[in-house]
Amino acid sequence: MYPYMLPQVFGNAIPLYDIFILIGVFSMLFYVSKRFEKRDNISVKITNKLLLFISISLIFALGSSYIIDGLFHSIQAGEPDFESISFLGGLIGGIGCFIVLLKLFLKEESIQYRSIFGTVLTGVVLAHAFGRIGCFLAGCCYGVPTDSLLGVTFPYGDAHETYEGLAVYPTQLFESLFLFSLFIVLDRAKWIRGYEIEGYLFGYGIWRILIEFIRGDDRGSFLSLVSTTYNTYPTPSQFMSLLMVILGVFILYSHKQKRKRETVYEETQ
């Protein structure tokens, strides 16, 4: 919508997208640090180590977001095209890096890795919600044109360049609202306590598959044989989101089977 902060700071235009990304990151770090100590009963020493792991993982997430998104666009363009980033690409790299760091440098027997991942993913949802507000202000990740009352006309940004003068769905705000709601559920709902990982994979995976149908920006094409015009499906994000849902089913099934085996073992003792 309005990509830069007004008035300027020290004569320089400050991208509002970057501001909201930073707000999201710091909100995430603050949230997970408090939850590690108060809900997960993790010591301050280990919490600080986990925060360091998260910070390193965020750097890897940025790199993987460029690489994975660029690969899809490069295949589509037929030449190297690494000019954009994608959240799901960053999520893959960030979580992968975090898992490696945990396995290599945190070998505490008392640590419940499931609760750690539940806390981290809940924090990721909070950061992502703020990030989508930044997308709205930057005019990226926009929706398709619409005549409904929900339509928004972007005076600046990619949405303006693509659909100048046309109202489009503010998919960024739709997603931000969904993510704030998902954060509240993952953080507060007692019925999902201990199943935050599956809740995130199911919830965001299904949401992302659906919201892609009204996205109007070019996110590349998963199948090179498919036309590369807007609204061509499946998109890379839909493919990765489907994998998220399948992974959620697998983790839930594995967790249920593990608990069943533990119950049988306890009863036979």
PDB file of C-alpha atoms in Angstrom:
ATOM      1  CA  MET A   1       0.000   0.000   0.000  1.00  0.00           C
ATOM      2  CA  TYR A   2       2.586   2.565   1.182  1.00  0.00           C
ATOM      3  CA  PRO A   3       6.022   0.903   0.934  1.00  0.00           C
ATOM      4  CA  TYR A   4       8.063   3.499   2.841  1.00  0.00           C
ATOM      5  CA  MET A   5       7.880   5.179   6.221  1.00  0.00           C
ATOM      6  CA  LEU A   6       6.897   8.825   6.209  1.00  0.00           C
ATOM      7  CA  PRO A   7       8.523  11.042   7.308  1.00  0.00           C
ATOM      8  CA  GLN A   8      11.933   9.739   6.317  1.00  0.00           C
ATOM      9  CA  VAL A   9      14.504   8.838   8.955  1.00  0.00           C
ATOM     10  CA  PHE A  10      17.777  10.801   8.635  1.00  0.00           C
ATOM     11  CA  GLY A  11      16.859  11.560   5.055  1.00  0.00           C
ATOM     12  CA  ASN A  12      16.465   7.884   4.123  1.00  0.00           C
ATOM     13  CA  ALA A  13      13.271   6.101   3.149  1.00  0.00           C
ATOM     14  CA  ILE A  14      12.673   3.150   5.502  1.00  0.00           C
ATOM     15  CA  PRO A  15      10.806   0.193   3.935  1.00  0.00           C
ATOM     16  CA  LEU A  16       7.768  -0.590   6.055  1.00  0.00           C
ATOM     17  CA  TYR A  17       8.038  -4.215   4.970  1.00  0.00           C
ATOM     18  CA  ASP A  18      11.392  -4.454   6.728  1.00  0.00           C
ATOM     19  CA  ILE A  19       9.981  -2.718   9.807  1.00  0.00           C
ATOM     20  CA  PHE A  20       7.179  -5.265  10.182  1.00  0.00           C
ATOM     21  CA  ILE A  21       9.538  -8.170   9.539  1.00  0.00           C
ATOM     22  CA  LEU A  22      11.685  -6.928  12.425  1.00  0.00           C
ATOM     23  CA  ILE A  23       8.596  -6.452  14.615  1.00  0.00           C
ATOM     24  CA  GLY A  24       7.603 -10.025  13.829  1.00  0.00           C
ATOM     25  CA  VAL A  25      11.050 -11.460  14.554  1.00  0.00           C
ATOM     26  CA  PHE A  26      11.438  -9.649  17.885  1.00  0.00           C
ATOM     27  CA  SER A  27       7.869 -10.561  18.873  1.00  0.00           C
ATOM     28  CA  MET A  28       8.661 -14.193  18.136  1.00  0.00           C
ATOM     29  CA  LEU A  29      11.899 -14.175  20.133  1.00  0.00           C
ATOM     30  CA  PHE A  30      10.200 -12.489  23.094  1.00  0.00           C
ATOM     31  CA  TYR A  31       7.272 -14.906  22.996  1.00  0.00           C
ATOM     32  CA  VAL A  32       9.304 -18.112  22.745  1.00  0.00           C
ATOM     33  CA  SER A  33      11.732 -17.017  25.476  1.00  0.00           C
ATOM     34  CA  LYS A  34       8.856 -16.475  27.911  1.00  0.00           C
ATOM     35  CA  ARG A  35       7.088 -19.673  26.936  1.00  0.00           C
ATOM     36  CA  PHE A  36      10.271 -21.769  27.186  1.00  0.00           C
ATOM     37  CA  GLU A  37      10.761 -20.677  30.783  1.00  0.00           C
ATOM     38  CA  LYS A  38       7.173 -20.490  32.043  1.00  0.00           C
ATOM     39  CA  ARG A  39       5.322 -23.251  30.192  1.00  0.00           C
ATOM     40  CA  ASP A  40       8.051 -25.631  29.015  1.00  0.00           C
ATOM     41  CA  ASN A  41      10.034 -25.339  32.267  1.00  0.00           C
ATOM     42  CA  ILE A  42      13.341 -24.863  30.455  1.00  0.00           C
ATOM     43  CA  SER A  43      16.217 -23.245  32.323  1.00  0.00           C
ATOM     44  CA  VAL A  44      17.483 -19.780  31.437  1.00  0.00           C
ATOM     45  CA  LYS A  45      20.787 -21.251  30.231  1.00  0.00           C
ATOM     46  CA  ILE A  46      19.146 -23.626  27.766  1.00  0.00           C
ATOM     47  CA  THR A  47      16.620 -20.967  26.736  1.00  0.00           C
ATOM     48  CA  ASN A  48      19.460 -18.645  25.755  1.00  0.00           C
ATOM     49  CA  LYS A  49      21.033 -21.451  23.744  1.00  0.00           C
ATOM     50  CA  LEU A  50      17.736 -22.108  21.985  1.00  0.00           C
ATOM     51  CA  LEU A  51      17.346 -18.409  21.160  1.00  0.00           C
ATOM     52  CA  LEU A  52      20.812 -18.488  19.594  1.00  0.00           C
ATOM     53  CA  PHE A  53      19.788 -21.519  17.537  1.00  0.00           C
ATOM     54  CA  ILE A  54      16.647 -19.706  16.392  1.00  0.00           C
ATOM     55  CA  SER A  55      18.645 -16.619  15.398  1.00  0.00           C
ATOM     56  CA  ILE A  56      21.068 -18.711  13.328  1.00  0.00           C
ATOM     57  CA  SER A  57      18.141 -20.580  11.775  1.00  0.00           C
ATOM     58  CA  LEU A  58      16.531 -17.290  10.738  1.00  0.00           C
ATOM     59  CA  ILE A  59      19.643 -16.459   8.712  1.00  0.00           C
ATOM     60  CA  PHE A  60      19.482 -19.840   6.993  1.00  0.00           C
ATOM     61  CA  ALA A  61      15.750 -19.296   6.445  1.00  0.00           C
ATOM     62  CA  LEU A  62      16.444 -16.102   4.530  1.00  0.00           C
ATOM     63  CA  GLY A  63      18.946 -17.878   2.296  1.00  0.00           C
ATOM     64  CA  SER A  64      16.707 -20.850   1.613  1.00  0.00           C
ATOM     65  CA  SER A  65      13.763 -18.571   0.842  1.00  0.00           C
ATOM     66  CA  TYR A  66      15.790 -17.005  -1.987  1.00  0.00           C
ATOM     67  CA  ILE A  67      17.148 -20.331  -3.240  1.00  0.00           C
ATOM     68  CA  ILE A  68      13.917 -22.354  -3.226  1.00  0.00           C
ATOM     69  CA  ASP A  69      11.762 -19.564  -4.653  1.00  0.00           C
ATOM     70  CA  GLY A  70      14.451 -18.785  -7.213  1.00  0.00           C
ATOM     71  CA  LEU A  71      14.625 -22.395  -8.369  1.00  0.00           C
ATOM     72  CA  PHE A  72      10.934 -22.446  -9.282  1.00  0.00           C
ATOM     73  CA  HIS A  73      11.164 -19.073 -11.044  1.00  0.00           C
ATOM     74  CA  SER A  74      14.366 -20.092 -12.840  1.00  0.00           C
ATOM     75  CA  ILE A  75      12.706 -23.248 -14.160  1.00  0.00           C
ATOM     76  CA  GLN A  76       9.752 -21.161 -15.309  1.00  0.00           C
ATOM     77  CA  ALA A  77      11.897 -18.449 -16.925  1.00  0.00           C
ATOM     78  CA  GLY A  78      14.435 -20.824 -18.450  1.00  0.00           C
ATOM     79  CA  GLU A  79      17.270 -18.770 -16.958  1.00  0.00           C
ATOM     80  CA  PRO A  80      18.553 -17.866 -13.468  1.00  0.00           C
ATOM     81  CA  ASP A  81      15.933 -15.769 -11.648  1.00  0.00           C
ATOM     82  CA  PHE A  82      16.671 -15.237  -7.946  1.00  0.00           C
ATOM     83  CA  GLU A  83      14.965 -11.934  -7.215  1.00  0.00           C
ATOM     84  CA  SER A  84      12.226 -12.864  -4.758  1.00  0.00           C
ATOM     85  CA  ILE A  85      11.672 -14.824  -1.566  1.00  0.00           C
ATOM     86  CA  SER A  86       8.961 -17.147  -0.294  1.00  0.00           C
ATOM     87  CA  PHE A  87       7.839 -17.889   3.240  1.00  0.00           C
ATOM     88  CA  LEU A  88       7.534 -21.632   2.729  1.00  0.00           C
ATOM     89  CA  GLY A  89      11.010 -21.793   1.245  1.00  0.00           C
ATOM     90  CA  GLY A  90      12.345 -20.001   4.288  1.00  0.00           C
ATOM     91  CA  LEU A  91      10.383 -22.254   6.634  1.00  0.00           C
ATOM     92  CA  ILE A  92      11.998 -25.368   5.145  1.00  0.00           C
ATOM     93  CA  GLY A  93      15.521 -24.006   5.544  1.00  0.00           C
ATOM     94  CA  GLY A  94      14.914 -22.488   8.959  1.00  0.00           C
ATOM     95  CA  ILE A  95      13.336 -25.569  10.528  1.00  0.00           C
ATOM     96  CA  GLY A  96      15.927 -27.823   8.936  1.00  0.00           C
ATOM     97  CA  CYS A  97      18.759 -25.742  10.365  1.00  0.00           C
ATOM     98  CA  PHE A  98      17.108 -25.658  13.802  1.00  0.00           C
ATOM     99  CA  ILE A  99      16.782 -29.461  13.857  1.00  0.00           C
ATOM    100  CA  VAL A 100      20.458 -29.890  12.971  1.00  0.00           C
ATOM    101  CA  LEU A 101      21.536 -27.453  15.699  1.00  0.00           C
ATOM    102  CA  LEU A 102      19.395 -29.249  18.271  1.00  0.00           C
ATOM    103  CA  LYS A 103      20.802 -32.648  17.355  1.00  0.00           C
ATOM    104  CA  LEU A 104      24.413 -31.446  17.387  1.00  0.00           C
ATOM    105  CA  PHE A 105      24.544 -29.034  20.298  1.00  0.00           C
ATOM    106  CA  LEU A 106      21.667 -29.825  22.672  1.00  0.00           C
ATOM    107  CA  LYS A 107      21.769 -33.309  24.107  1.00  0.00           C
ATOM    108  CA  GLU A 108      19.924 -32.824  27.367  1.00  0.00           C
ATOM    109  CA  GLU A 109      17.938 -35.905  28.366  1.00  0.00           C
ATOM    110  CA  SER A 110      15.363 -33.824  30.205  1.00  0.00           C
ATOM    111  CA  ILE A 111      14.512 -31.728  27.135  1.00  0.00           C
ATOM    112  CA  GLN A 112      11.157 -32.416  25.495  1.00  0.00           C
ATOM    113  CA  TYR A 113      11.864 -31.722  21.831  1.00  0.00           C
ATOM    114  CA  ARG A 114       8.191 -31.917  20.915  1.00  0.00           C
ATOM    115  CA  SER A 115       7.317 -29.076  23.268  1.00  0.00           C
ATOM    116  CA  ILE A 116      10.254 -27.033  21.938  1.00  0.00           C
ATOM    117  CA  PHE A 117       9.029 -27.358  18.362  1.00  0.00           C
ATOM    118  CA  GLY A 118       5.468 -26.578  19.436  1.00  0.00           C
ATOM    119  CA  THR A 119       6.671 -23.357  21.040  1.00  0.00           C
ATOM    120  CA  VAL A 120       8.889 -22.370  18.105  1.00  0.00           C
ATOM    121  CA  LEU A 121       6.195 -22.976  15.491  1.00  0.00           C
ATOM    122  CA  THR A 122       3.683 -20.970  17.521  1.00  0.00           C
ATOM    123  CA  GLY A 123       6.222 -18.136  17.571  1.00  0.00           C
ATOM    124  CA  VAL A 124       6.720 -18.497  13.815  1.00  0.00           C
ATOM    125  CA  VAL A 125       2.972 -17.974  13.322  1.00  0.00           C
ATOM    126  CA  LEU A 126       3.146 -14.713  15.300  1.00  0.00           C
ATOM    127  CA  ALA A 127       6.124 -13.443  13.288  1.00  0.00           C
ATOM    128  CA  HIS A 128       4.443 -14.430  10.024  1.00  0.00           C
ATOM    129  CA  ALA A 129       1.272 -12.541  10.959  1.00  0.00           C
ATOM    130  CA  PHE A 130       3.233  -9.285  11.350  1.00  0.00           C
ATOM    131  CA  GLY A 131       5.164 -10.030   8.171  1.00  0.00           C
ATOM    132  CA  ARG A 132       1.974 -10.218   6.127  1.00  0.00           C
ATOM    133  CA  ILE A 133       1.048  -6.714   7.266  1.00  0.00           C
ATOM    134  CA  GLY A 134       4.410  -5.669   5.839  1.00  0.00           C
ATOM    135  CA  CYS A 135       3.466  -7.395   2.577  1.00  0.00           C
ATOM    136  CA  PHE A 136       0.254  -5.363   2.445  1.00  0.00           C
ATOM    137  CA  LEU A 137       2.137  -2.102   2.929  1.00  0.00           C
ATOM    138  CA  ALA A 138       4.716  -3.102   0.318  1.00  0.00           C
ATOM    139  CA  GLY A 139       2.041  -4.061  -2.208  1.00  0.00           C
ATOM    140  CA  CYS A 140       3.326  -7.621  -2.714  1.00  0.00           C
ATOM    141  CA  CYS A 141       1.602 -11.001  -2.255  1.00  0.00           C
ATOM    142  CA  TYR A 142      -1.611  -9.413  -3.518  1.00  0.00           C
ATOM    143  CA  GLY A 143      -4.816 -11.015  -4.748  1.00  0.00           C
ATOM    144  CA  VAL A 144      -6.678 -11.184  -8.031  1.00  0.00           C
ATOM    145  CA  PRO A 145      -8.946  -8.338  -9.203  1.00  0.00           C
ATOM    146  CA  THR A 146     -12.397  -8.201  -7.625  1.00  0.00           C
ATOM    147  CA  ASP A 147     -15.544  -6.071  -7.750  1.00  0.00           C
ATOM    148  CA  SER A 148     -16.502  -6.960  -4.183  1.00  0.00           C
ATOM    149  CA  LEU A 149     -16.467  -4.567  -1.226  1.00  0.00           C
ATOM    150  CA  LEU A 150     -13.334  -6.329  -0.004  1.00  0.00           C
ATOM    151  CA  GLY A 151     -11.272  -5.043  -2.932  1.00  0.00           C
ATOM    152  CA  VAL A 152      -8.379  -2.638  -2.346  1.00  0.00           C
ATOM    153  CA  THR A 153      -6.622  -0.431  -4.907  1.00  0.00           C
ATOM    154  CA  PHE A 154      -2.860  -0.215  -4.374  1.00  0.00           C
ATOM    155  CA  PRO A 155      -1.292   3.159  -5.245  1.00  0.00           C
ATOM    156  CA  TYR A 156       2.253   1.743  -5.081  1.00  0.00           C
ATOM    157  CA  GLY A 157       4.123  -1.549  -5.223  1.00  0.00           C
ATOM    158  CA  ASP A 158       3.903  -4.630  -7.442  1.00  0.00           C
ATOM    159  CA  ALA A 159       0.115  -4.801  -7.162  1.00  0.00           C
ATOM    160  CA  HIS A 160      -0.120  -1.296  -8.609  1.00  0.00           C
ATOM    161  CA  GLU A 161       2.221  -2.138 -11.486  1.00  0.00           C
ATOM    162  CA  THR A 162       0.341  -5.336 -12.352  1.00  0.00           C
ATOM    163  CA  TYR A 163      -3.273  -4.203 -11.834  1.00  0.00           C
ATOM    164  CA  GLU A 164      -3.059  -0.411 -12.072  1.00  0.00           C
ATOM    165  CA  GLY A 165      -6.398   1.137 -11.197  1.00  0.00           C
ATOM    166  CA  LEU A 166      -8.039  -2.206 -10.392  1.00  0.00           C
ATOM    167  CA  ALA A 167      -9.183  -3.298  -6.949  1.00  0.00           C
ATOM    168  CA  VAL A 168      -7.715  -6.620  -5.808  1.00  0.00           C
ATOM    169  CA  TYR A 169      -8.275  -8.903  -2.853  1.00  0.00           C
ATOM    170  CA  PRO A 170      -6.031  -7.862   0.074  1.00  0.00           C
ATOM    171  CA  THR A 171      -4.869 -11.445   0.554  1.00  0.00           C
ATOM    172  CA  GLN A 172      -2.075 -10.185   2.811  1.00  0.00           C
ATOM    173  CA  LEU A 173      -4.588  -8.950   5.386  1.00  0.00           C
ATOM    174  CA  PHE A 174      -6.712 -12.087   5.037  1.00  0.00           C
ATOM    175  CA  GLU A 175      -3.661 -14.178   5.843  1.00  0.00           C
ATOM    176  CA  SER A 176      -2.534 -11.905   8.667  1.00  0.00           C
ATOM    177  CA  LEU A 177      -5.955 -12.191  10.306  1.00  0.00           C
ATOM    178  CA  PHE A 178      -5.875 -15.972   9.907  1.00  0.00           C
ATOM    179  CA  LEU A 179      -2.361 -16.197  11.363  1.00  0.00           C
ATOM    180  CA  PHE A 180      -3.200 -14.069  14.414  1.00  0.00           C
ATOM    181  CA  SER A 181      -6.218 -16.327  14.977  1.00  0.00           C
ATOM    182  CA  LEU A 182      -4.094 -19.450  14.547  1.00  0.00           C
ATOM    183  CA  PHE A 183      -1.550 -18.052  17.005  1.00  0.00           C
ATOM    184  CA  ILE A 184      -4.248 -17.553  19.646  1.00  0.00           C
ATOM    185  CA  VAL A 185      -5.509 -21.109  19.139  1.00  0.00           C
ATOM    186  CA  LEU A 186      -2.034 -22.661  19.315  1.00  0.00           C
ATOM    187  CA  ASP A 187      -1.121 -20.598  22.356  1.00  0.00           C
ATOM    188  CA  ARG A 188      -4.357 -20.678  24.358  1.00  0.00           C
ATOM    189  CA  ALA A 189      -6.579 -23.580  23.329  1.00  0.00           C
ATOM    190  CA  LYS A 190      -6.273 -26.421  25.830  1.00  0.00           C
ATOM    191  CA  TRP A 191      -7.548 -29.010  23.358  1.00  0.00           C
ATOM    192  CA  ILE A 192      -4.532 -28.494  21.125  1.00  0.00           C
ATOM    193  CA  ARG A 193      -1.944 -28.431  23.917  1.00  0.00           C
ATOM    194  CA  GLY A 194       0.847 -30.830  22.993  1.00  0.00           C
ATOM    195  CA  TYR A 195      -0.296 -30.976  19.359  1.00  0.00           C
ATOM    196  CA  GLU A 196       0.875 -27.540  18.193  1.00  0.00           C
ATOM    197  CA  ILE A 197       3.080 -29.084  15.502  1.00  0.00           C
ATOM    198  CA  GLU A 198       0.210 -30.947  13.857  1.00  0.00           C
ATOM    199  CA  GLY A 199      -2.099 -27.970  14.389  1.00  0.00           C
ATOM    200  CA  TYR A 200       0.287 -25.704  12.521  1.00  0.00           C
ATOM    201  CA  LEU A 201       0.938 -28.138   9.676  1.00  0.00           C
ATOM    202  CA  PHE A 202      -2.793 -28.832   9.195  1.00  0.00           C
ATOM    203  CA  GLY A 203      -3.998 -25.291   9.763  1.00  0.00           C
ATOM    204  CA  TYR A 204      -1.520 -23.318   7.704  1.00  0.00           C
ATOM    205  CA  GLY A 205      -1.127 -26.021   5.069  1.00  0.00           C
ATOM    206  CA  ILE A 206      -4.850 -26.105   4.272  1.00  0.00           C
ATOM    207  CA  TRP A 207      -5.163 -22.319   4.526  1.00  0.00           C
ATOM    208  CA  ARG A 208      -2.276 -21.748   2.115  1.00  0.00           C
ATOM    209  CA  ILE A 209      -3.692 -24.163  -0.441  1.00  0.00           C
ATOM    210  CA  LEU A 210      -6.997 -22.269  -0.380  1.00  0.00           C
ATOM    211  CA  ILE A 211      -5.661 -18.690  -0.330  1.00  0.00           C
ATOM    212  CA  GLU A 212      -3.507 -19.438  -3.380  1.00  0.00           C
ATOM    213  CA  PHE A 213      -6.665 -19.607  -5.488  1.00  0.00           C
ATOM    214  CA  ILE A 214      -7.197 -15.860  -5.110  1.00  0.00           C
ATOM    215  CA  ARG A 215      -3.528 -14.803  -5.156  1.00  0.00           C
ATOM    216  CA  GLY A 216      -2.760 -12.588  -8.152  1.00  0.00           C
ATOM    217  CA  ASP A 217       1.026 -12.299  -8.002  1.00  0.00           C
ATOM    218  CA  ASP A 218       3.331 -14.555 -10.005  1.00  0.00           C
ATOM    219  CA  ARG A 219       4.692 -17.292  -7.733  1.00  0.00           C
ATOM    220  CA  GLY A 220       6.037 -19.561 -10.446  1.00  0.00           C
ATOM    221  CA  SER A 221       4.658 -22.842 -11.718  1.00  0.00           C
ATOM    222  CA  PHE A 222       5.268 -26.196 -10.093  1.00  0.00           C
ATOM    223  CA  LEU A 223       4.877 -28.137 -13.359  1.00  0.00           C
ATOM    224  CA  SER A 224       6.870 -26.680 -16.239  1.00  0.00           C
ATOM    225  CA  LEU A 225       4.368 -28.145 -18.713  1.00  0.00           C
ATOM    226  CA  VAL A 226       1.639 -25.930 -17.282  1.00  0.00           C
ATOM    227  CA  SER A 227       1.094 -22.393 -18.548  1.00  0.00           C
ATOM    228  CA  THR A 228       2.964 -19.768 -16.525  1.00  0.00           C
ATOM    229  CA  THR A 229       0.221 -17.145 -16.498  1.00  0.00           C
ATOM    230  CA  TYR A 230      -1.328 -15.939 -13.240  1.00  0.00           C
ATOM    231  CA  ASN A 231      -3.757 -18.252 -11.468  1.00  0.00           C
ATOM    232  CA  THR A 232      -2.206 -21.368 -12.957  1.00  0.00           C
ATOM    233  CA  TYR A 233      -2.253 -24.325 -10.604  1.00  0.00           C
ATOM    234  CA  PRO A 234      -0.708 -26.142  -8.925  1.00  0.00           C
ATOM    235  CA  THR A 235       1.639 -23.462  -7.655  1.00  0.00           C
ATOM    236  CA  PRO A 236       4.844 -24.335  -5.788  1.00  0.00           C
ATOM    237  CA  SER A 237       3.234 -23.071  -2.564  1.00  0.00           C
ATOM    238  CA  GLN A 238       0.254 -25.371  -2.995  1.00  0.00           C
ATOM    239  CA  PHE A 239       2.543 -28.329  -3.585  1.00  0.00           C
ATOM    240  CA  MET A 240       4.629 -27.562  -0.482  1.00  0.00           C
ATOM    241  CA  SER A 241       1.473 -26.911   1.556  1.00  0.00           C
ATOM    242  CA  LEU A 242       0.096 -30.301   0.556  1.00  0.00           C
ATOM    243  CA  LEU A 243       3.333 -31.856   1.787  1.00  0.00           C
ATOM    244  CA  MET A 244       2.846 -29.976   5.075  1.00  0.00           C
ATOM    245  CA  VAL A 245      -0.593 -31.531   5.536  1.00  0.00           C
ATOM    246  CA  ILE A 246       0.724 -35.009   4.702  1.00  0.00           C
ATOM    247  CA  LEU A 247       3.615 -34.507   7.136  1.00  0.00           C
ATOM    248  CA  GLY A 248       1.109 -33.435   9.784  1.00  0.00           C
ATOM    249  CA  VAL A 249      -0.862 -36.654   9.291  1.00  0.00           C
ATOM    250  CA  PHE A 250       2.337 -38.710   9.538  1.00  0.00           C
ATOM    251  CA  ILE A 251       3.524 -36.966  12.724  1.00  0.00           C
ATOM    252  CA  LEU A 252       0.099 -37.282  14.353  1.00  0.00           C
ATOM    253  CA  TYR A 253      -0.115 -40.985  13.496  1.00  0.00           C
ATOM    254  CA  SER A 254       3.430 -41.635  14.730  1.00  0.00           C
ATOM    255  CA  HIS A 255       2.759 -39.767  17.982  1.00  0.00           C
ATOM    256  CA  LYS A 256      -0.469 -41.691  18.598  1.00  0.00           C
ATOM    257  CA  GLN A 257       1.300 -44.997  17.958  1.00  0.00           C
ATOM    258  CA  LYS A 258       4.122 -44.061  20.323  1.00  0.00           C
ATOM    259  CA  ARG A 259       1.687 -43.150  23.105  1.00  0.00           C
ATOM    260  CA  LYS A 260      -0.195 -46.402  22.544  1.00  0.00           C
ATOM    261  CA  ARG A 261       3.019 -48.421  22.888  1.00  0.00           C
ATOM    262  CA  GLU A 262       3.949 -46.517  26.051  1.00  0.00           C
ATOM    263  CA  THR A 263       0.509 -47.222  27.542  1.00  0.00           C
ATOM    264  CA  VAL A 264       0.780 -50.935  26.764  1.00  0.00           C
ATOM    265  CA  TYR A 265       4.264 -51.060  28.280  1.00  0.00           C
ATOM    266  CA  GLU A 266       3.115 -49.340  31.494  1.00  0.00           C
ATOM    267  CA  GLU A 267       0.165 -51.710  31.841  1.00  0.00           C
ATOM    268  CA  THR A 268       2.400 -54.760  31.523  1.00  0.00           C
ATOM    269  CA  GLN A 269       4.801 -53.617  34.235  1.00  0.00           C
TER     270      GLN A 269
END
